[in-house]
Tab-separated table of C-alpha atoms and ligand atoms in Angstrom:
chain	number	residue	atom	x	y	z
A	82	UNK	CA	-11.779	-18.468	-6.928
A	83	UNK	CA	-11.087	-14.993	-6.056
A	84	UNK	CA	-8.464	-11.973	-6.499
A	85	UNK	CA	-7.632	-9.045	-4.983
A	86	UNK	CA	-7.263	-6.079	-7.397
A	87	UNK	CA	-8.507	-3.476	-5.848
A	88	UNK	CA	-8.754	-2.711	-2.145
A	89	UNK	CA	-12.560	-2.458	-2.709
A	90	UNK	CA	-13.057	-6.041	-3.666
A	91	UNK	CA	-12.671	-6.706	0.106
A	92	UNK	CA	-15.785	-5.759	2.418
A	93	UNK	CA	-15.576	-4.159	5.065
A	94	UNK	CA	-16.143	-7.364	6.955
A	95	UNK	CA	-13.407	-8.645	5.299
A	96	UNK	CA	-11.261	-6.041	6.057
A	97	UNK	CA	-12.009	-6.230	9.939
A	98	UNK	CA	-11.857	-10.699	9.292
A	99	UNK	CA	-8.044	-9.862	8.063
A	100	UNK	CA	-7.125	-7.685	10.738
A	101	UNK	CA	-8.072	-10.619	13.393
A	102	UNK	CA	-6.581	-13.148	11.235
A	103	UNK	CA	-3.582	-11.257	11.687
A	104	UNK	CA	-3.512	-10.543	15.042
A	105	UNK	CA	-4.270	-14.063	16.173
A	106	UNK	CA	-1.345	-15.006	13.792
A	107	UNK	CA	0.453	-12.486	15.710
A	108	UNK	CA	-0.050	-14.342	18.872
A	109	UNK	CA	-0.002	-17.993	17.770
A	110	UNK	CA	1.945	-18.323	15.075
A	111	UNK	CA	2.522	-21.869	15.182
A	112	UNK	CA	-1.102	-22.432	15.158
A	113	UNK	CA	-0.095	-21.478	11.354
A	114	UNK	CA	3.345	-22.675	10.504
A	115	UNK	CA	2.258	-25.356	8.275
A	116	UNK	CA	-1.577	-23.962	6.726
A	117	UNK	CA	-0.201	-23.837	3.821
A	118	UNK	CA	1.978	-27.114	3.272
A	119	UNK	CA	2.459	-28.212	-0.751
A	120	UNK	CA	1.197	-24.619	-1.699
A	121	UNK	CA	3.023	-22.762	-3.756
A	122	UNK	CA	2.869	-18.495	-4.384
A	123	UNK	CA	4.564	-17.149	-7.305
A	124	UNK	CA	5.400	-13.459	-7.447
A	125	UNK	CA	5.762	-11.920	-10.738
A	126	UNK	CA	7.206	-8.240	-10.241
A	127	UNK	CA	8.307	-6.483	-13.464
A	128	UNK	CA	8.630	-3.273	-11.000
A	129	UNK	CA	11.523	-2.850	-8.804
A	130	UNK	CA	10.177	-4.239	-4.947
A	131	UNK	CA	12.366	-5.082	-1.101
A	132	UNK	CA	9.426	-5.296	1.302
A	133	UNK	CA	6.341	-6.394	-1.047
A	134	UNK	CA	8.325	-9.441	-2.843
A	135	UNK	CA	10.211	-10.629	0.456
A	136	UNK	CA	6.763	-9.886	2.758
A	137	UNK	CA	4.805	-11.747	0.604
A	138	UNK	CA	7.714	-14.269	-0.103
A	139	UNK	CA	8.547	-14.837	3.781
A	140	UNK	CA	4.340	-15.002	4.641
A	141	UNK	CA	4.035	-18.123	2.436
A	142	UNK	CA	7.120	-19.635	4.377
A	143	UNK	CA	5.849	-18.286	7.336
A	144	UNK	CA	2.375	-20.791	6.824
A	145	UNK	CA	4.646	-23.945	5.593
A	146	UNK	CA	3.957	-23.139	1.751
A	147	UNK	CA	6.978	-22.574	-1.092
A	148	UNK	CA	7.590	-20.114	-3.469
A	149	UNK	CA	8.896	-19.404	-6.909
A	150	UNK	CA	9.835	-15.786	-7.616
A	151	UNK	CA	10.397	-13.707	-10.550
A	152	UNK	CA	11.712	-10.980	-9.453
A	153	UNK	CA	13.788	-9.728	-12.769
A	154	UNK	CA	11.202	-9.158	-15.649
A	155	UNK	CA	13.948	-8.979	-18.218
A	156	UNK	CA	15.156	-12.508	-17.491
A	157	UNK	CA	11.569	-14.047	-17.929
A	158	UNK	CA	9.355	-14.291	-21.383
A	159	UNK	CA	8.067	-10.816	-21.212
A	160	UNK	CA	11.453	-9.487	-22.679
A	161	UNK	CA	10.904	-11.799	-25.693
A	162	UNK	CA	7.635	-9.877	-26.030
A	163	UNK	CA	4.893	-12.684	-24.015
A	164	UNK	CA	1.551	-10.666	-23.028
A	165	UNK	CA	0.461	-10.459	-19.675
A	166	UNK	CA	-2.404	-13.201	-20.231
A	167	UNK	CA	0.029	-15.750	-21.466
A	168	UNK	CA	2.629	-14.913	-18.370
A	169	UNK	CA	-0.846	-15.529	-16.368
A	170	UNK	CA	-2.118	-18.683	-18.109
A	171	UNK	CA	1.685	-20.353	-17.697
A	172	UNK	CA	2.489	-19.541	-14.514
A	173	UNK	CA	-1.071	-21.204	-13.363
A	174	UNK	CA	-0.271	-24.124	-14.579
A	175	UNK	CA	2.170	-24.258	-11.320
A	176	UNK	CA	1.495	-22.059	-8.809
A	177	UNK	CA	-1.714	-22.283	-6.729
A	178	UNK	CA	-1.613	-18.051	-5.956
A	179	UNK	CA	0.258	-15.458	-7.888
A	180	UNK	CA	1.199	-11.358	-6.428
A	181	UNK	CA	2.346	-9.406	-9.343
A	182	UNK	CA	3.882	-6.086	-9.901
A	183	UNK	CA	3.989	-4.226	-12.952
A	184	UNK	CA	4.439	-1.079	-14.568
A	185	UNK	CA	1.222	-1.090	-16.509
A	186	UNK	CA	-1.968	-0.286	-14.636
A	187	UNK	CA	-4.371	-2.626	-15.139
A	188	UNK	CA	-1.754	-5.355	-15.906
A	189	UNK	CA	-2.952	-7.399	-12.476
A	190	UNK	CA	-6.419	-7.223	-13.602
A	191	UNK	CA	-5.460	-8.602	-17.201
A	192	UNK	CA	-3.681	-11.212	-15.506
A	193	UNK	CA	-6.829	-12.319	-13.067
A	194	UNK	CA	-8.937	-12.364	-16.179
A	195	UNK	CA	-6.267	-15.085	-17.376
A	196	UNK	CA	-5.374	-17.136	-14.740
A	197	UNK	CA	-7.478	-20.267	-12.729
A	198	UNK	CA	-5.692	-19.219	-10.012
A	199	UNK	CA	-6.204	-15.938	-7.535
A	200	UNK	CA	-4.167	-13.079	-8.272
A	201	UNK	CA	-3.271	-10.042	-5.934
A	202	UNK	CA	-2.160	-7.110	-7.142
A	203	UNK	CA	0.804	-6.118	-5.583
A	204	UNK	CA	0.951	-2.596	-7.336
A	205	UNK	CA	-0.143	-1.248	-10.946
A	206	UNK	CA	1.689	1.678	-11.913
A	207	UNK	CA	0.451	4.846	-10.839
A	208	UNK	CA	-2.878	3.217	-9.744
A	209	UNK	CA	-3.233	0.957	-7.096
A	210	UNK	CA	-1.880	-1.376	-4.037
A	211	UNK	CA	-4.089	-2.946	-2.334
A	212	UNK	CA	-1.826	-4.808	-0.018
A	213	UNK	CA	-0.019	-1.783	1.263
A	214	UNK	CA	-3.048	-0.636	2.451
A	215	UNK	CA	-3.972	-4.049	4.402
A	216	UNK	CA	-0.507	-3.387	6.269
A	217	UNK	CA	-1.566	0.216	6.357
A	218	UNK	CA	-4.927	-0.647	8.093
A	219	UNK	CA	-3.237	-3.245	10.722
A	220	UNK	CA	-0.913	-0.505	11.526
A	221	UNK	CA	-4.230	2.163	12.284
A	222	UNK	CA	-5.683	-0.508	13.755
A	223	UNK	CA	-3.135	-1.276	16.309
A	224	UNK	CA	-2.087	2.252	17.009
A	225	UNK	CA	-5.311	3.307	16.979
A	226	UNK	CA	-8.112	1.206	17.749
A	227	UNK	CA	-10.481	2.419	15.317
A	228	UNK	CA	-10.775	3.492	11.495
A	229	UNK	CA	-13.417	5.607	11.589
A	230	UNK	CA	-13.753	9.466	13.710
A	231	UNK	CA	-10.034	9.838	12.241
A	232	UNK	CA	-8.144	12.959	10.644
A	233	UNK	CA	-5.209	11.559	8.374
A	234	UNK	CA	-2.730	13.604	6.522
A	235	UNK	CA	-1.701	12.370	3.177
A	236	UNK	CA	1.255	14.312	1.909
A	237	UNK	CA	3.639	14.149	-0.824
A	238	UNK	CA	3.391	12.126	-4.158
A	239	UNK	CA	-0.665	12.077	-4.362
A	240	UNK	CA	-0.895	12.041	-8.258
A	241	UNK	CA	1.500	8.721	-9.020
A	242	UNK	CA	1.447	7.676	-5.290
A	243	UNK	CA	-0.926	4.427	-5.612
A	244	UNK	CA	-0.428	3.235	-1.728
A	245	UNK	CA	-2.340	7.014	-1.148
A	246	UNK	CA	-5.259	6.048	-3.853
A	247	UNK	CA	-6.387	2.475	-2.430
A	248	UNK	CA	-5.591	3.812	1.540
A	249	UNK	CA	-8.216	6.856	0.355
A	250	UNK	CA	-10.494	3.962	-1.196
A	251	UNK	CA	-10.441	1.300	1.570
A	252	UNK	CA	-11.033	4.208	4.630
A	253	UNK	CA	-13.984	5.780	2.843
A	254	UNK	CA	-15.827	3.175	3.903
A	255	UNK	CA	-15.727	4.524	7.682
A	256	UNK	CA	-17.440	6.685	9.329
A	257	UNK	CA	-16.525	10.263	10.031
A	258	UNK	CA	-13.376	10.015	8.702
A	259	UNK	CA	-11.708	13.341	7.265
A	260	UNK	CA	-8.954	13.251	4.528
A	261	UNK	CA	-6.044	16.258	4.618
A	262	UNK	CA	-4.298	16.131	1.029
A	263	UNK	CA	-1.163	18.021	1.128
A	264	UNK	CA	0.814	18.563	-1.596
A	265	UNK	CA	2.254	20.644	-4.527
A	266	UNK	CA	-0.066	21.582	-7.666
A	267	UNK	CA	1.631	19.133	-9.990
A	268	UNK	CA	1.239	16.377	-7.680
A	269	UNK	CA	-2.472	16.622	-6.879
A	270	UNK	CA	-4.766	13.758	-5.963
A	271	UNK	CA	-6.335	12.333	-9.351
A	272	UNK	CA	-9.733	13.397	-10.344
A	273	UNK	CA	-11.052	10.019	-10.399
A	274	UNK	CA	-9.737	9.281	-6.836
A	275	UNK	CA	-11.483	12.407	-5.824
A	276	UNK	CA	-14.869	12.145	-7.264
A	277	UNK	CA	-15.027	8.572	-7.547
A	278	UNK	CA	-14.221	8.236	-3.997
A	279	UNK	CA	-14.313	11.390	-1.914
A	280	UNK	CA	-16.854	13.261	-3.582
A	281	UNK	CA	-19.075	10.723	-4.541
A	282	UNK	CA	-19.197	9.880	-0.803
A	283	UNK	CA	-20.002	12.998	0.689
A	284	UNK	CA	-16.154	12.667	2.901
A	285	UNK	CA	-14.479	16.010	4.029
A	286	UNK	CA	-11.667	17.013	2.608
A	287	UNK	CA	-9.231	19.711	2.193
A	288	UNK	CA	-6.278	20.297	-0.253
A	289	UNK	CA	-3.727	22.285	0.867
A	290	UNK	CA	0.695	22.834	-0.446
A	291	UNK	CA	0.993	23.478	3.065
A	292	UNK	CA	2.187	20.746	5.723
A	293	UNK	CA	3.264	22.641	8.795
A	294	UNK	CA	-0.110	24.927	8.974
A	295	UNK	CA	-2.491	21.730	8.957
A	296	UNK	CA	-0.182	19.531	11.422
A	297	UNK	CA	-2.211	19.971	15.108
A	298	UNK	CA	-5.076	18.091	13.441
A	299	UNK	CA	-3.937	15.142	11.906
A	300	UNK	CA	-4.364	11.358	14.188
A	301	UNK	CA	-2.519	10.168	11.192
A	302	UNK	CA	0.224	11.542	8.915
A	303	UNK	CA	0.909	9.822	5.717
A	304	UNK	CA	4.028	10.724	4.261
A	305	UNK	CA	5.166	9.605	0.478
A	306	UNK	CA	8.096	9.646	-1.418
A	307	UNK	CA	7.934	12.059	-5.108
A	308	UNK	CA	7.694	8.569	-7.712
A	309	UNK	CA	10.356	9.587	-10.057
A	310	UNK	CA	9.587	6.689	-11.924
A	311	UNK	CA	6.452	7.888	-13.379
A	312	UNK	CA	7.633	11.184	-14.357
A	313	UNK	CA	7.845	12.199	-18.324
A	314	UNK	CA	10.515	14.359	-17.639
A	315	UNK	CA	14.095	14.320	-14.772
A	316	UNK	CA	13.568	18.516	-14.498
A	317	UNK	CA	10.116	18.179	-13.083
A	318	UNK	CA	11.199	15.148	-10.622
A	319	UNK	CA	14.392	17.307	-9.556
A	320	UNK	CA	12.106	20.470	-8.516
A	321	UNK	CA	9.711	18.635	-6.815
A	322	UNK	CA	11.458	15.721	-5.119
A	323	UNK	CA	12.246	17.495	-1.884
A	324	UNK	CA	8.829	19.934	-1.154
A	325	UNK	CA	8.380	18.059	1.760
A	326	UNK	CA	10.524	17.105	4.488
A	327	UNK	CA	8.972	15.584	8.003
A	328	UNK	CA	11.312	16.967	10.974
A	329	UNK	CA	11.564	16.666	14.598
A	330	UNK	CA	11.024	20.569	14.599
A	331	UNK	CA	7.793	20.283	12.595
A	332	UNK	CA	6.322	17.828	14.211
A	333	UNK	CA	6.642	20.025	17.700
A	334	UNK	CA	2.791	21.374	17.146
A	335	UNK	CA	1.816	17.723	16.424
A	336	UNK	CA	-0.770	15.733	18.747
A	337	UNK	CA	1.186	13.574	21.486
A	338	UNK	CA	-0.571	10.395	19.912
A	339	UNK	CA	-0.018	11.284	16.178
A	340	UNK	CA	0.613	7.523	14.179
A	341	UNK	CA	3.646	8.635	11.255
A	342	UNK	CA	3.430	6.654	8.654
A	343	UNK	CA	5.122	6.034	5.297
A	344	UNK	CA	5.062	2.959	2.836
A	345	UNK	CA	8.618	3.042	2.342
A	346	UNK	CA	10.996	3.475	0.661
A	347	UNK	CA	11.978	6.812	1.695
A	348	UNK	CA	14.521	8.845	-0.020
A	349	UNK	CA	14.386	12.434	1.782
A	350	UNK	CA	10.557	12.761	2.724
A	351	UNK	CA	11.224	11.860	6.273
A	352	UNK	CA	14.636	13.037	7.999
A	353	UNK	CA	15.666	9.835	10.123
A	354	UNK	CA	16.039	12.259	13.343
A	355	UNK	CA	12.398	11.317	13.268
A	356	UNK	CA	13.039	7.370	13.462
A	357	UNK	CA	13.349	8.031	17.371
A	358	UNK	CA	10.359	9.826	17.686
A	359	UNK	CA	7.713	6.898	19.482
A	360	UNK	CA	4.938	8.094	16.984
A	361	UNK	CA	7.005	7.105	14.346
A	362	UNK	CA	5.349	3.587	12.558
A	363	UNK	CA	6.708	3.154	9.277
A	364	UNK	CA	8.856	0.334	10.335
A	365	UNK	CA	5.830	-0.985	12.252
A	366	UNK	CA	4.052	-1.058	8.615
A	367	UNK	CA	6.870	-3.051	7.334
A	368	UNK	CA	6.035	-6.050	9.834
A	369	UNK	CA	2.332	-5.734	9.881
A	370	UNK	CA	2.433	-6.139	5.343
A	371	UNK	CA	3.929	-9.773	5.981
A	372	UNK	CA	1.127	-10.379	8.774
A	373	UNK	CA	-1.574	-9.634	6.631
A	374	UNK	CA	-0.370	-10.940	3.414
A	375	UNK	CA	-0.430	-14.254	5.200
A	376	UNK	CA	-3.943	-13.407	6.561
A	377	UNK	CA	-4.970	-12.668	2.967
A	378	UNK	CA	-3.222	-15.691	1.115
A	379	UNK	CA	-5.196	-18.159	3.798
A	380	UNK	CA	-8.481	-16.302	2.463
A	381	UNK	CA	-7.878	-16.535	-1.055
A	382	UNK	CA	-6.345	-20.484	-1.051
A	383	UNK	CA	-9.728	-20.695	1.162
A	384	UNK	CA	-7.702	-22.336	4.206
A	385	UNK	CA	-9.897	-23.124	7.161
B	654	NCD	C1	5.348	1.663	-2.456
B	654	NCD	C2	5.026	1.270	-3.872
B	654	NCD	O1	5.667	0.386	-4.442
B	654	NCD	O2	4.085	1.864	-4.392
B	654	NCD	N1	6.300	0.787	-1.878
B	654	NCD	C3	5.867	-0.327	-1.231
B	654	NCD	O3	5.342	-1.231	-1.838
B	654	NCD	N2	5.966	-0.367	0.097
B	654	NCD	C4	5.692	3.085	-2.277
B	654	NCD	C5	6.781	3.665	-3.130
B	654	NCD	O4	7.422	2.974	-3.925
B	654	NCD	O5	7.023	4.855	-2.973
């Protein structure tokens, strides 16, 4: 039995094994309509969620399978003060695969320990999301044909920003692959993503507060939105929420084939003048995260 808690319990093989899983869904998807038949996924979010609950919730459909969601943590036994490895233990008993979101990073983890089923993490806090980052990579993938010999802009939130800190993780595995980290002092990329990850693997890298000066190089720009949520205090979120916003007129020195991306949701980060532009993806992402959250949910219930 296996979870996903971090992007880097996947291999690189089974990174590239997920990505044709979901392509060939992609093309035959009734080969997969019923995989999944008297399965049944539970998603546990104690974090606010529109495209990570419904993808995952609409992928298990998607292979036949059935769902029960909690999608309100104060209606479920948490409020009453249950601990993550009770809420794990329980909900085992009848669901065959779990995705949960919480506030508390590490919560997933505590909850894998727990359960005898898999469990994906489908965000902790400030830390991690693994499964953004497998729509991320079938969105590179199919706009660019490669992960490795890539430039990619990450720009915005990179402190609290945990769809920036597993992308970094799961594309340092590539070769030549150069990361751009743009964004203000305050919001800087964490030390341990940085050493832990880039430095300890010898990647280039440059940190810059400047977007527009380091556009004309990036294949990939990565915008983010400034998570308020995490912030100790409303001043700091207020001064900082707007440093960046992507334009038609900034993008004019951009390359012809750059791939936009964003996790969603976006509040200002991206002005939707840009929506038209054809190098625009984020909306791509959206529809590639429910492709490979069925690719990954096959893997984990071990489905042939
Ligand atoms: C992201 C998240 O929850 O971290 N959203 C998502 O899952 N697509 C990004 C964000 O909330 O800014």
């Amino acid at each position: 039995m296996r979870s996903v808690i971090d992007i880097l319990d996947l291999s690189v093989e089974e990174l590239d094994e997920l990505v044709a899983c979901a392509k060939d869904i992609i093309a035959n998807p009734s080969k997969y309509a019923h995989k999944c038949a008297g399965k049944k996924l539970a998603t546990l979010f104690f974090e606010p969620s529109t495209r990570t609950r419904l993808s995952f919730e609409a992928a298990m459909y998607e292979l036949g399978g059935n769902v029960l969601s909690m999608s309100d943590a104060k209606s479920s036994s948490a409020a009453k003060g249950e601990s993550v490895a009770d809420t794990a233990k329980t909900i085992s008993c009848y669901a065959d695969i779990i995705a949960m979101r919480h506030p508390k990073e590490g919560a997933p983890l505590v909850a894998s320990m727990n359960a005898s089923v898999p469990v994906i993490n489908a965000g902790d806090g400030g830390h991690n999301h693994p499964t953004q980052t497998l729509a991320d990579l079938l969105t590179i993938s199919r706009e660019k044909g490669r992960f490795d010999n890539i430039t990619v802009g990450l720009c915005g939130d990179l402190k609290f920003g945990r769809t920036v800190h597993s992308l970094i993780s799961a594309l340092s595995r590539y070769e030549n692959v150069k990361f751009v980290l743009i964004s203000p002092e305050e919001l800087k990329l964490p030390s341990y993503v940085k050493k832990d990850i880039i430095q300890k693997n010898n990647l280039e890298y440059v940190q810059t507060t400047d977007l527009e000066s380091v556009m004309p190089e990036l294949d990939i720009l990565y915008m983010t939105r400034v998570q308020r949520e995490r912030f100790f205090n409303e001043e700091d979120y207020l001064r900082l929420k707007d440093s960046y916003i992507l334009t038609p007129e900034k993008l004019e020195t951009a390359k012809k084939d750059l791939c936009i991306m964003h996790p969603l949701p976006r509040v200002n980060e991206i002005s939707v003048a840009v929506d038209e532009d054809p190098r625009a993806c984020y909306f791509d992402q959206v529809l590639n995260g429910k492709y490979m959250r069925m690719a990954l949910i096959l893997k984990l219930l071990e489905v042939k």
